[in-house]
CSV table of N, CA and C and ligand atoms in Angstrom, one decimal:
chain,number,residue,atom,x,y,z
X,1,UNK,N,4.4,-68.1,85.6
X,1,UNK,CA,4.6,-68.0,84.4
X,1,UNK,C,4.3,-69.2,83.3
X,2,UNK,N,3.9,-69.1,82.4
X,2,UNK,CA,4.1,-70.4,81.5
X,2,UNK,C,5.1,-70.1,80.3
X,3,UNK,N,6.3,-71.2,80.8
X,3,UNK,CA,7.6,-71.0,80.1
X,3,UNK,C,7.1,-71.6,78.6
X,4,UNK,N,8.4,-72.0,77.9
X,4,UNK,CA,8.5,-72.6,76.7
X,4,UNK,C,9.1,-74.3,76.9
X,5,UNK,N,8.7,-75.0,76.6
X,5,UNK,CA,8.8,-76.3,76.7
X,5,UNK,C,10.3,-76.6,76.0
X,6,UNK,N,11.2,-77.4,76.3
X,6,UNK,CA,12.1,-77.6,75.2
X,6,UNK,C,12.0,-79.1,74.6
X,7,UNK,N,12.2,-78.9,73.5
X,7,UNK,CA,12.0,-80.4,72.7
X,7,UNK,C,13.3,-81.0,72.4
X,8,UNK,N,12.6,-82.5,72.6
X,8,UNK,CA,13.8,-83.3,72.0
X,8,UNK,C,14.7,-82.9,71.0
X,9,UNK,N,15.7,-82.8,70.7
X,9,UNK,CA,17.1,-82.4,70.0
X,9,UNK,C,17.6,-81.3,71.0
X,10,UNK,N,17.4,-80.5,71.8
X,10,UNK,CA,17.6,-79.8,72.5
X,10,UNK,C,18.6,-80.2,73.5
X,11,UNK,N,20.2,-80.1,73.4
X,11,UNK,CA,21.2,-80.5,74.2
X,11,UNK,C,20.7,-80.5,75.7
X,12,UNK,N,20.1,-79.6,76.1
X,12,UNK,CA,19.5,-79.1,77.7
X,12,UNK,C,19.0,-80.5,78.2
X,13,UNK,N,18.1,-80.8,77.4
X,13,UNK,CA,17.4,-82.0,77.9
X,13,UNK,C,18.4,-83.3,78.1
X,14,UNK,N,19.7,-83.5,77.7
X,14,UNK,CA,20.5,-84.3,77.7
X,14,UNK,C,21.3,-84.3,79.1
X,15,UNK,N,21.4,-83.4,80.0
X,15,UNK,CA,22.2,-83.3,80.9
X,15,UNK,C,21.9,-83.8,82.2
X,16,UNK,N,22.8,-84.2,82.8
X,16,UNK,CA,22.1,-84.9,84.6
X,16,UNK,C,22.0,-83.5,85.1
X,17,UNK,N,20.8,-83.7,85.7
X,17,UNK,CA,20.5,-82.3,86.6
X,17,UNK,C,21.0,-82.3,87.8
X,18,UNK,N,21.2,-81.1,88.4
X,18,UNK,CA,22.0,-80.8,89.9
X,18,UNK,C,20.9,-81.3,91.1
X,19,UNK,N,21.2,-81.5,91.9
X,19,UNK,CA,20.9,-81.5,93.2
X,19,UNK,C,20.1,-80.6,94.0
X,20,UNK,N,19.3,-80.1,94.3
X,20,UNK,CA,18.4,-79.0,94.8
X,20,UNK,C,19.2,-78.8,96.6
X,21,UNK,N,19.9,-77.8,96.7
X,21,UNK,CA,20.2,-77.7,98.3
X,21,UNK,C,19.8,-77.0,99.1
X,22,UNK,N,18.8,-75.8,98.7
X,22,UNK,CA,18.3,-75.0,99.7
X,22,UNK,C,16.6,-75.1,99.4
X,23,UNK,N,15.7,-75.1,100.5
X,23,UNK,CA,14.4,-75.3,100.4
X,23,UNK,C,13.6,-74.2,100.9
X,24,UNK,N,12.2,-74.0,100.5
X,24,UNK,CA,11.6,-73.1,100.9
X,24,UNK,C,12.1,-71.9,100.5
X,25,UNK,N,12.5,-71.7,99.3
X,25,UNK,CA,13.1,-70.3,99.1
X,25,UNK,C,12.5,-69.6,97.9
X,26,UNK,N,12.5,-68.3,97.8
X,26,UNK,CA,11.7,-67.7,96.8
X,26,UNK,C,11.9,-68.1,95.7
X,27,UNK,N,13.0,-68.5,95.3
X,27,UNK,CA,13.5,-68.9,93.8
X,27,UNK,C,13.0,-70.6,93.4
X,28,UNK,N,13.0,-71.3,94.7
X,28,UNK,CA,12.4,-72.5,94.2
X,28,UNK,C,10.5,-72.4,94.2
X,29,UNK,N,10.3,-71.4,95.0
X,29,UNK,CA,8.7,-71.7,94.6
X,29,UNK,C,8.5,-70.8,93.7
X,30,UNK,N,9.2,-69.9,93.0
X,30,UNK,CA,8.9,-69.2,91.5
X,30,UNK,C,9.0,-70.4,90.6
X,31,UNK,N,10.3,-71.5,90.8
X,31,UNK,CA,10.4,-72.3,89.6
X,31,UNK,C,8.9,-73.4,89.8
X,32,UNK,N,8.8,-73.7,90.8
X,32,UNK,CA,7.1,-74.3,90.8
X,32,UNK,C,6.2,-74.0,90.1
X,33,UNK,N,5.9,-72.3,90.7
X,33,UNK,CA,5.0,-72.0,90.0
X,33,UNK,C,5.2,-71.8,88.8
X,34,UNK,N,6.1,-71.5,87.8
X,34,UNK,CA,6.2,-71.8,86.6
X,34,UNK,C,6.0,-72.9,86.2
X,35,UNK,N,6.6,-73.9,86.5
X,35,UNK,CA,6.1,-75.5,86.1
X,35,UNK,C,4.7,-75.6,86.3
X,36,UNK,N,4.0,-75.5,87.3
X,36,UNK,CA,2.3,-75.8,87.2
X,36,UNK,C,2.0,-75.1,86.1
X,37,UNK,N,1.9,-73.4,86.1
X,37,UNK,CA,1.8,-73.0,85.0
X,37,UNK,C,1.6,-73.3,83.4
X,38,UNK,N,2.8,-74.2,83.4
X,38,UNK,CA,3.6,-74.4,82.1
X,38,UNK,C,2.8,-75.9,81.8
X,39,UNK,N,2.6,-76.7,82.9
X,39,UNK,CA,2.3,-77.7,82.8
X,39,UNK,C,0.7,-78.2,82.4
X,40,UNK,N,0.4,-77.1,83.5
X,40,UNK,CA,-1.0,-76.9,83.1
X,40,UNK,C,-1.7,-76.3,81.9
X,41,UNK,N,-1.0,-75.4,81.4
X,41,UNK,CA,-1.6,-74.9,80.3
X,41,UNK,C,-1.2,-76.1,79.1
X,42,UNK,N,-0.1,-76.9,78.9
X,42,UNK,CA,-0.6,-78.1,78.1
X,42,UNK,C,-1.1,-79.1,78.5
X,43,UNK,N,-2.0,-79.2,79.4
X,43,UNK,CA,-2.4,-80.3,79.7
X,43,UNK,C,-1.6,-81.6,80.3
X,44,UNK,N,-0.5,-81.3,80.4
X,44,UNK,CA,0.1,-82.5,80.9
X,44,UNK,C,0.1,-83.1,82.3
X,45,UNK,N,0.7,-84.4,82.8
X,45,UNK,CA,0.6,-85.3,83.7
X,45,UNK,C,1.8,-85.1,84.6
X,46,UNK,N,2.7,-84.6,84.1
X,46,UNK,CA,4.1,-84.4,84.7
X,46,UNK,C,4.9,-83.6,84.1
X,47,UNK,N,5.8,-82.6,84.6
X,47,UNK,CA,6.8,-82.0,84.4
X,47,UNK,C,8.2,-82.0,85.1
X,48,UNK,N,9.4,-81.8,84.4
X,48,UNK,CA,10.5,-81.8,85.0
X,48,UNK,C,11.4,-80.4,84.7
X,49,UNK,N,11.8,-79.9,85.5
X,49,UNK,CA,12.4,-78.4,85.6
X,49,UNK,C,13.3,-78.3,84.1
X,50,UNK,N,14.1,-79.4,84.0
X,50,UNK,CA,15.0,-79.1,82.6
X,50,UNK,C,14.5,-79.1,81.6
X,51,UNK,N,13.1,-79.7,81.7
X,51,UNK,CA,12.1,-79.5,80.2
X,51,UNK,C,11.9,-77.9,80.3
X,52,UNK,N,11.9,-76.9,81.0
X,52,UNK,CA,12.0,-75.3,81.0
X,52,UNK,C,13.6,-74.9,81.2
X,53,UNK,N,14.3,-76.0,81.1
X,53,UNK,CA,15.6,-75.0,81.0
X,53,UNK,C,16.4,-75.1,82.1
X,54,UNK,N,15.8,-75.4,83.5
X,54,UNK,CA,16.3,-75.5,84.5
X,54,UNK,C,17.2,-76.7,85.3
X,55,UNK,N,18.2,-76.7,85.3
X,55,UNK,CA,18.8,-78.1,85.6
X,55,UNK,C,19.0,-78.4,87.2
X,56,UNK,N,17.9,-78.5,87.8
X,56,UNK,CA,17.5,-79.2,89.0
X,56,UNK,C,16.8,-80.4,89.0
X,57,UNK,N,17.3,-81.0,90.3
X,57,UNK,CA,16.4,-82.2,90.3
X,57,UNK,C,15.0,-81.7,90.9
X,58,UNK,N,14.1,-81.6,90.0
X,58,UNK,CA,12.7,-81.0,90.6
X,58,UNK,C,11.8,-81.5,89.7
X,59,UNK,N,11.1,-82.6,89.6
X,59,UNK,CA,9.5,-82.9,89.0
X,59,UNK,C,8.5,-82.6,89.7
X,60,UNK,N,7.2,-82.3,89.2
X,60,UNK,CA,6.0,-82.2,89.4
X,60,UNK,C,5.3,-83.2,88.5
X,61,UNK,N,4.1,-83.8,89.3
X,61,UNK,CA,3.3,-84.8,88.4
X,61,UNK,C,1.7,-84.9,89.3
X,62,UNK,N,1.3,-85.1,88.6
X,62,UNK,CA,-0.3,-85.7,89.0
X,62,UNK,C,-1.3,-85.2,88.3
X,63,UNK,N,-2.4,-85.9,88.2
X,63,UNK,CA,-3.6,-85.8,87.3
X,63,UNK,C,-4.9,-86.5,88.1
X,64,UNK,N,-6.2,-85.7,87.9
X,64,UNK,CA,-7.1,-86.3,88.3
X,64,UNK,C,-7.9,-87.3,87.2
X,65,UNK,N,-8.3,-86.4,86.4
X,65,UNK,CA,-9.0,-87.5,85.1
X,65,UNK,C,-8.4,-86.4,84.0
X,66,UNK,N,-7.5,-87.1,83.3
X,66,UNK,CA,-6.9,-86.5,82.0
X,66,UNK,C,-7.0,-86.9,80.6
X,67,UNK,N,-7.8,-86.2,80.0
X,67,UNK,CA,-8.2,-86.7,78.6
X,67,UNK,C,-7.0,-87.4,78.1
X,68,UNK,N,-5.7,-87.1,78.1
X,68,UNK,CA,-4.6,-87.6,77.3
X,68,UNK,C,-4.6,-88.9,78.0
X,69,UNK,N,-4.9,-89.5,79.3
X,69,UNK,CA,-4.9,-90.6,79.3
X,69,UNK,C,-6.3,-91.1,80.3
X,70,UNK,N,-7.1,-91.3,79.2
X,70,UNK,CA,-8.6,-91.7,79.4
X,70,UNK,C,-8.3,-93.0,80.8
X,71,UNK,N,-7.4,-93.9,80.6
X,71,UNK,CA,-7.4,-95.5,81.2
X,71,UNK,C,-6.7,-94.7,82.7
X,72,UNK,N,-6.1,-93.8,82.9
X,72,UNK,CA,-5.4,-94.0,84.1
X,72,UNK,C,-5.7,-93.5,85.4
X,73,UNK,N,-5.2,-93.9,86.5
X,73,UNK,CA,-5.7,-94.1,87.8
X,73,UNK,C,-5.4,-92.2,88.1
X,74,UNK,N,-5.8,-91.8,89.1
X,74,UNK,CA,-5.4,-90.5,89.8
X,74,UNK,C,-4.3,-90.6,90.5
X,75,UNK,N,-3.4,-89.7,90.2
X,75,UNK,CA,-2.1,-89.4,90.7
X,75,UNK,C,-2.3,-88.1,91.3
X,76,UNK,N,-1.7,-88.4,92.8
X,76,UNK,CA,-2.2,-87.1,93.6
X,76,UNK,C,-1.0,-86.2,93.3
X,77,UNK,N,-1.7,-84.8,93.1
X,77,UNK,CA,-0.5,-83.7,92.9
X,77,UNK,C,0.7,-83.9,93.8
X,78,UNK,N,1.9,-84.0,93.2
X,78,UNK,CA,3.2,-84.1,93.7
X,78,UNK,C,4.5,-83.0,93.5
X,79,UNK,N,5.7,-82.9,94.1
X,79,UNK,CA,6.0,-82.0,94.3
X,79,UNK,C,7.4,-83.0,94.8
X,80,UNK,N,8.3,-83.1,93.4
X,80,UNK,CA,9.4,-84.1,94.1
X,80,UNK,C,10.6,-83.8,93.9
X,81,UNK,N,11.4,-83.4,94.8
X,81,UNK,CA,12.7,-83.0,94.9
X,81,UNK,C,13.8,-83.8,95.2
X,82,UNK,N,15.1,-83.9,94.2
X,82,UNK,CA,16.1,-84.8,94.3
X,82,UNK,C,16.0,-86.6,94.9
X,83,UNK,N,14.8,-86.5,93.8
X,83,UNK,CA,14.2,-88.1,93.7
X,83,UNK,C,15.2,-89.4,93.9
X,84,UNK,N,14.7,-90.4,94.6
X,84,UNK,CA,15.2,-91.8,94.6
X,84,UNK,C,14.0,-92.8,94.3
X,85,UNK,N,14.3,-93.7,93.4
X,85,UNK,CA,13.9,-94.5,92.9
X,85,UNK,C,14.3,-95.8,93.1
X,86,UNK,N,13.5,-96.7,93.8
X,86,UNK,CA,14.0,-98.5,94.0
X,86,UNK,C,12.9,-99.4,93.5
X,87,UNK,N,13.2,-99.9,92.5
X,87,UNK,CA,12.3,-100.9,92.3
X,87,UNK,C,12.0,-101.8,93.0
X,88,UNK,N,11.1,-102.4,93.2
X,88,UNK,CA,10.1,-103.5,94.2
X,88,UNK,C,10.2,-104.5,94.1
X,89,UNK,N,10.2,-104.9,92.4
X,89,UNK,CA,10.2,-106.2,91.8
X,89,UNK,C,11.0,-105.9,90.7
X,90,UNK,N,11.2,-107.2,90.3
X,90,UNK,CA,11.8,-107.3,88.6
X,90,UNK,C,10.4,-107.2,87.3
X,91,UNK,N,9.3,-106.7,87.9
X,91,UNK,CA,8.5,-107.1,86.8
X,91,UNK,C,8.3,-106.0,85.9
X,92,UNK,N,8.1,-106.1,85.1
X,92,UNK,CA,8.2,-104.8,83.9
X,92,UNK,C,6.8,-104.9,83.1
X,93,UNK,N,6.8,-103.8,83.2
X,93,UNK,CA,5.4,-103.6,82.1
X,93,UNK,C,5.3,-102.5,81.0
X,94,UNK,N,4.9,-103.0,79.9
X,94,UNK,CA,5.1,-102.0,79.0
X,94,UNK,C,4.2,-101.1,78.5
X,95,UNK,N,3.7,-99.7,78.5
X,95,UNK,CA,2.7,-99.0,78.4
X,95,UNK,C,3.0,-97.6,77.5
X,96,UNK,N,2.1,-97.3,77.2
X,96,UNK,CA,2.0,-96.1,76.1
X,96,UNK,C,2.4,-94.8,76.9
X,97,UNK,N,3.2,-93.7,76.4
X,97,UNK,CA,3.6,-92.7,76.9
X,97,UNK,C,3.6,-91.6,76.0
X,98,UNK,N,3.7,-90.2,76.6
X,98,UNK,CA,3.9,-89.2,75.7
X,98,UNK,C,4.7,-88.5,76.8
X,99,UNK,N,5.5,-87.3,75.9
X,99,UNK,CA,6.1,-86.3,76.9
X,99,UNK,C,5.9,-85.0,76.2
X,100,UNK,N,5.9,-83.6,76.9
X,100,UNK,CA,5.4,-82.8,76.3
X,100,UNK,C,6.6,-82.2,75.5
X,101,UNK,N,8.0,-82.6,75.7
X,101,UNK,CA,9.2,-82.3,74.9
X,101,UNK,C,9.3,-83.2,73.6
X,102,UNK,N,8.2,-83.8,73.6
X,102,UNK,CA,7.8,-84.9,72.4
X,102,UNK,C,6.7,-84.5,71.9
X,103,UNK,N,6.4,-83.8,71.7
X,103,UNK,CA,4.7,-83.3,71.6
X,103,UNK,C,4.2,-84.3,69.6
X,104,UNK,N,3.2,-84.5,70.5
X,104,UNK,CA,2.0,-85.3,68.9
X,104,UNK,C,2.5,-86.6,68.8
X,105,UNK,N,3.3,-87.5,69.6
X,105,UNK,CA,3.8,-88.5,69.9
X,105,UNK,C,3.7,-89.3,70.8
X,106,UNK,N,3.6,-91.0,70.7
X,106,UNK,CA,3.6,-91.7,71.8
X,106,UNK,C,4.2,-92.6,71.1
X,107,UNK,N,5.0,-93.6,72.5
X,107,UNK,CA,5.8,-95.1,72.2
X,107,UNK,C,5.5,-95.7,73.5
X,108,UNK,N,5.9,-97.1,73.2
X,108,UNK,CA,5.5,-98.1,74.3
X,108,UNK,C,6.6,-97.8,75.3
X,109,UNK,N,6.8,-98.2,76.4
X,109,UNK,CA,8.1,-98.1,77.1
X,109,UNK,C,7.4,-99.2,78.1
X,110,UNK,N,8.8,-99.6,78.5
X,110,UNK,CA,9.1,-100.7,79.6
X,110,UNK,C,9.3,-100.1,80.7
X,111,UNK,N,8.9,-100.1,81.8
X,111,UNK,CA,8.8,-99.5,83.1
X,111,UNK,C,8.8,-100.3,84.3
X,112,UNK,N,9.5,-100.5,85.2
X,112,UNK,CA,9.4,-101.6,86.5
X,112,UNK,C,7.7,-100.9,86.9
X,113,UNK,N,6.8,-101.8,87.4
X,113,UNK,CA,5.8,-102.1,87.6
X,113,UNK,C,5.4,-101.3,89.1
X,114,UNK,N,6.1,-101.7,90.1
X,114,UNK,CA,6.2,-101.3,91.5
X,114,UNK,C,7.4,-100.7,91.8
X,115,UNK,N,7.6,-99.5,92.5
X,115,UNK,CA,8.6,-99.1,93.0
X,115,UNK,C,8.0,-98.1,94.3
X,116,UNK,N,9.3,-97.9,94.8
X,116,UNK,CA,9.4,-97.1,96.1
X,116,UNK,C,9.9,-95.8,95.7
X,117,UNK,N,9.6,-94.6,96.5
X,117,UNK,CA,10.3,-93.4,95.7
X,117,UNK,C,10.3,-92.3,96.8
X,118,UNK,N,11.3,-91.9,96.8
X,118,UNK,CA,11.8,-91.0,98.1
X,118,UNK,C,12.4,-89.8,97.7
X,119,UNK,N,12.0,-88.7,98.3
X,119,UNK,CA,12.8,-87.2,97.9
X,119,UNK,C,12.2,-86.4,98.7
X,120,UNK,N,12.1,-84.9,98.4
X,120,UNK,CA,11.6,-84.4,99.7
X,120,UNK,C,10.4,-83.1,98.7
X,121,UNK,N,9.6,-82.6,99.5
X,121,UNK,CA,9.0,-81.2,98.7
X,121,UNK,C,9.7,-80.3,99.1
X,122,UNK,N,8.9,-78.9,98.7
X,122,UNK,CA,9.3,-77.8,98.5
X,122,UNK,C,9.7,-77.4,99.4
X,123,UNK,N,9.3,-77.6,101.1
X,123,UNK,CA,9.6,-77.3,101.7
X,123,UNK,C,10.7,-77.9,102.7
X,124,UNK,N,11.4,-79.0,102.0
X,124,UNK,CA,12.1,-80.0,102.5
X,124,UNK,C,11.8,-81.2,103.4
X,125,UNK,N,10.2,-81.0,103.3
X,125,UNK,CA,9.9,-82.5,104.3
X,125,UNK,C,10.0,-84.1,103.4
X,126,UNK,N,10.1,-84.9,104.1
X,126,UNK,CA,10.3,-86.0,103.4
X,126,UNK,C,9.2,-86.5,102.5
X,127,UNK,N,9.0,-87.3,101.6
X,127,UNK,CA,8.6,-87.8,100.6
X,127,UNK,C,9.0,-89.7,100.6
X,128,UNK,N,8.0,-90.1,100.9
X,128,UNK,CA,8.7,-91.7,101.1
X,128,UNK,C,6.9,-92.6,100.7
X,129,UNK,N,6.8,-93.1,99.2
X,129,UNK,CA,5.5,-93.6,98.8
X,129,UNK,C,6.3,-94.9,98.1
X,130,UNK,N,5.2,-96.0,98.3
X,130,UNK,CA,5.4,-97.0,97.7
X,130,UNK,C,4.0,-97.0,96.6
X,131,UNK,N,4.5,-97.1,95.4
X,131,UNK,CA,3.2,-96.9,93.9
X,131,UNK,C,3.4,-98.1,93.0
X,132,UNK,N,2.5,-97.9,92.3
X,132,UNK,CA,2.7,-99.1,90.9
X,132,UNK,C,1.7,-98.6,89.9
X,133,UNK,N,1.9,-99.2,88.9
X,133,UNK,CA,1.2,-99.0,87.5
X,133,UNK,C,1.2,-97.5,87.4
X,134,UNK,N,0.4,-96.9,87.0
X,134,UNK,CA,0.5,-95.6,86.0
X,134,UNK,C,0.9,-94.7,86.9
X,135,UNK,N,1.0,-94.6,88.6
X,135,UNK,CA,1.6,-93.8,89.4
X,135,UNK,C,3.0,-94.2,89.2
X,136,UNK,N,3.3,-95.2,89.1
X,136,UNK,CA,4.7,-95.8,89.0
X,136,UNK,C,5.4,-95.2,87.7
X,137,UNK,N,5.0,-95.4,86.6
X,137,UNK,CA,5.0,-95.2,85.1
X,137,UNK,C,5.7,-93.4,85.4
X,138,UNK,N,4.6,-92.9,85.7
X,138,UNK,CA,5.0,-91.2,85.8
X,138,UNK,C,6.2,-90.6,86.5
X,139,UNK,N,6.4,-91.6,87.7
X,139,UNK,CA,7.3,-91.3,88.6
X,139,UNK,C,8.7,-91.3,87.7
X,140,UNK,N,8.7,-92.5,87.2
X,140,UNK,CA,10.0,-92.9,86.4
X,140,UNK,C,9.8,-92.0,85.3
X,141,UNK,N,9.1,-91.6,84.2
X,141,UNK,CA,9.3,-91.0,83.3
X,141,UNK,C,9.7,-89.5,83.5
X,142,UNK,N,9.1,-89.0,84.7
X,142,UNK,CA,9.6,-87.7,84.9
X,142,UNK,C,10.9,-87.6,85.3
X,143,UNK,N,11.2,-88.7,86.5
X,143,UNK,CA,12.9,-88.7,86.8
X,143,UNK,C,14.2,-89.0,86.0
X,144,UNK,N,13.4,-89.8,84.7
X,144,UNK,CA,14.3,-89.6,83.9
X,144,UNK,C,14.7,-88.6,83.5
X,145,UNK,N,14.0,-87.6,83.0
X,145,UNK,CA,14.6,-86.0,82.6
X,145,UNK,C,15.5,-85.9,83.3
X,146,UNK,N,15.6,-86.2,84.7
X,146,UNK,CA,16.7,-85.1,85.8
X,146,UNK,C,18.1,-86.1,85.4
X,147,UNK,N,17.9,-87.3,84.9
X,147,UNK,CA,19.3,-88.0,84.2
X,147,UNK,C,19.4,-88.1,82.7
X,148,UNK,N,18.9,-87.0,81.9
X,148,UNK,CA,18.9,-86.6,80.5
X,148,UNK,C,18.4,-87.8,79.6
X,149,UNK,N,17.5,-88.7,80.1
X,149,UNK,CA,16.9,-89.4,79.5
X,149,UNK,C,15.4,-89.1,78.9
X,150,UNK,N,15.4,-89.4,77.6
X,150,UNK,CA,13.9,-89.3,76.8
X,150,UNK,C,13.1,-90.4,76.5
X,151,UNK,N,11.6,-90.5,77.0
X,151,UNK,CA,11.4,-91.4,77.1
X,151,UNK,C,11.9,-92.7,75.5
X,152,UNK,N,11.6,-91.7,73.7
X,152,UNK,CA,11.9,-92.6,73.2
X,152,UNK,C,13.4,-93.5,73.4
X,153,UNK,N,14.2,-92.9,74.1
X,153,UNK,CA,15.5,-94.0,74.0
X,153,UNK,C,15.3,-95.3,74.9
X,154,UNK,N,14.1,-95.3,75.5
X,154,UNK,CA,13.8,-96.5,76.2
X,154,UNK,C,13.2,-97.3,75.2
X,155,UNK,N,12.4,-96.9,74.2
X,155,UNK,CA,11.9,-97.9,73.7
X,155,UNK,C,12.1,-99.1,73.1
X,156,UNK,N,11.5,-100.1,73.1
X,156,UNK,CA,12.6,-101.3,72.8
X,156,UNK,C,12.7,-102.0,70.9
X,157,UNK,N,11.4,-101.4,70.8
X,157,UNK,CA,10.7,-101.7,69.1
X,157,UNK,C,10.4,-100.7,68.7
X,158,UNK,N,11.2,-100.0,68.1
X,158,UNK,CA,10.8,-98.5,67.4
X,158,UNK,C,9.4,-98.7,66.4
X,159,UNK,N,8.7,-99.7,66.3
X,159,UNK,CA,7.5,-100.0,65.2
X,159,UNK,C,6.6,-99.4,66.4
X,160,UNK,N,6.8,-99.3,67.7
X,160,UNK,CA,5.9,-98.8,69.0
X,160,UNK,C,6.2,-97.3,69.0
X,161,UNK,N,6.5,-96.6,68.1
X,161,UNK,CA,6.7,-95.6,68.6
X,161,UNK,C,5.9,-94.1,67.1
X,162,UNK,N,5.1,-93.8,67.1
X,162,UNK,CA,4.8,-92.7,66.3
X,162,UNK,C,3.6,-91.8,66.6
X,163,UNK,N,3.0,-90.9,65.3
X,163,UNK,CA,2.3,-89.7,65.9
X,163,UNK,C,1.0,-90.5,66.2
X,164,UNK,N,0.7,-89.5,67.3
X,164,UNK,CA,-0.2,-89.9,68.0
X,164,UNK,C,-1.4,-90.1,67.4
X,165,UNK,N,-1.8,-88.8,66.3
X,165,UNK,CA,-2.8,-89.1,65.5
X,165,UNK,C,-3.0,-90.4,64.2
X,166,UNK,N,-1.9,-90.9,64.1
X,166,UNK,CA,-1.7,-92.4,63.4
X,166,UNK,C,-1.8,-93.1,64.5
X,167,UNK,N,-1.6,-92.8,65.4
X,167,UNK,CA,-1.7,-94.4,66.2
X,167,UNK,C,-2.7,-94.8,67.0
X,168,UNK,N,-3.4,-93.8,67.3
X,168,UNK,CA,-5.0,-93.4,67.9
X,168,UNK,C,-5.4,-92.8,67.4
X,169,UNK,N,-6.1,-92.9,66.0
X,169,UNK,CA,-6.9,-92.1,65.4
X,169,UNK,C,-8.4,-92.1,65.4
X,170,UNK,N,-9.1,-93.5,66.5
X,170,UNK,CA,-10.2,-93.1,67.0
X,170,UNK,C,-10.4,-91.7,68.2
X,171,UNK,N,-9.0,-91.2,68.3
X,171,UNK,CA,-9.0,-90.2,69.7
X,171,UNK,C,-9.4,-89.2,69.3
X,172,UNK,N,-9.4,-88.7,67.8
X,172,UNK,CA,-9.2,-87.6,67.4
X,172,UNK,C,-10.5,-87.1,67.0
X,173,UNK,N,-10.9,-85.8,67.6
X,173,UNK,CA,-12.3,-85.3,67.7
X,173,UNK,C,-12.7,-85.1,66.1
Y,201,NI,NI1,8.3,-86.0,79.6
């Protein structure tokens, strides 16, 4: 079921989410179905459970080719629960991000270029990947939601933050 996405300003986006302790449960599968429906309806690349008001450490992400990210590489459809991110170098890259909780805006955000991420899928099976570039950016963005961090909080220079149609007028239909 498509759920309303909380928007920046809602205090529920600022909480630390809680660990998932039970896997392969009807409740967890129902949450993931809602998250997938909601993300798909808004053409997003990722969604964290707190964005639909569920305070659990669950994120989904993935895209083949998304018109919102025309230059982004494909990222496999992933369910990531109780994630742990380890940066694999000090190298930071700035890149444009958007967020379904900050609709109509984009900002340039510094992220680690290369990370390892670990966690579990909805069945409790371990996930352990080493990724870089856009895949690494998406994971860092989504996992930030689990710690109550929205991307505008990470923007270094607020001149790199604005309305999408002003920042990228050529992309408007
Ligand atoms: Ni987001």
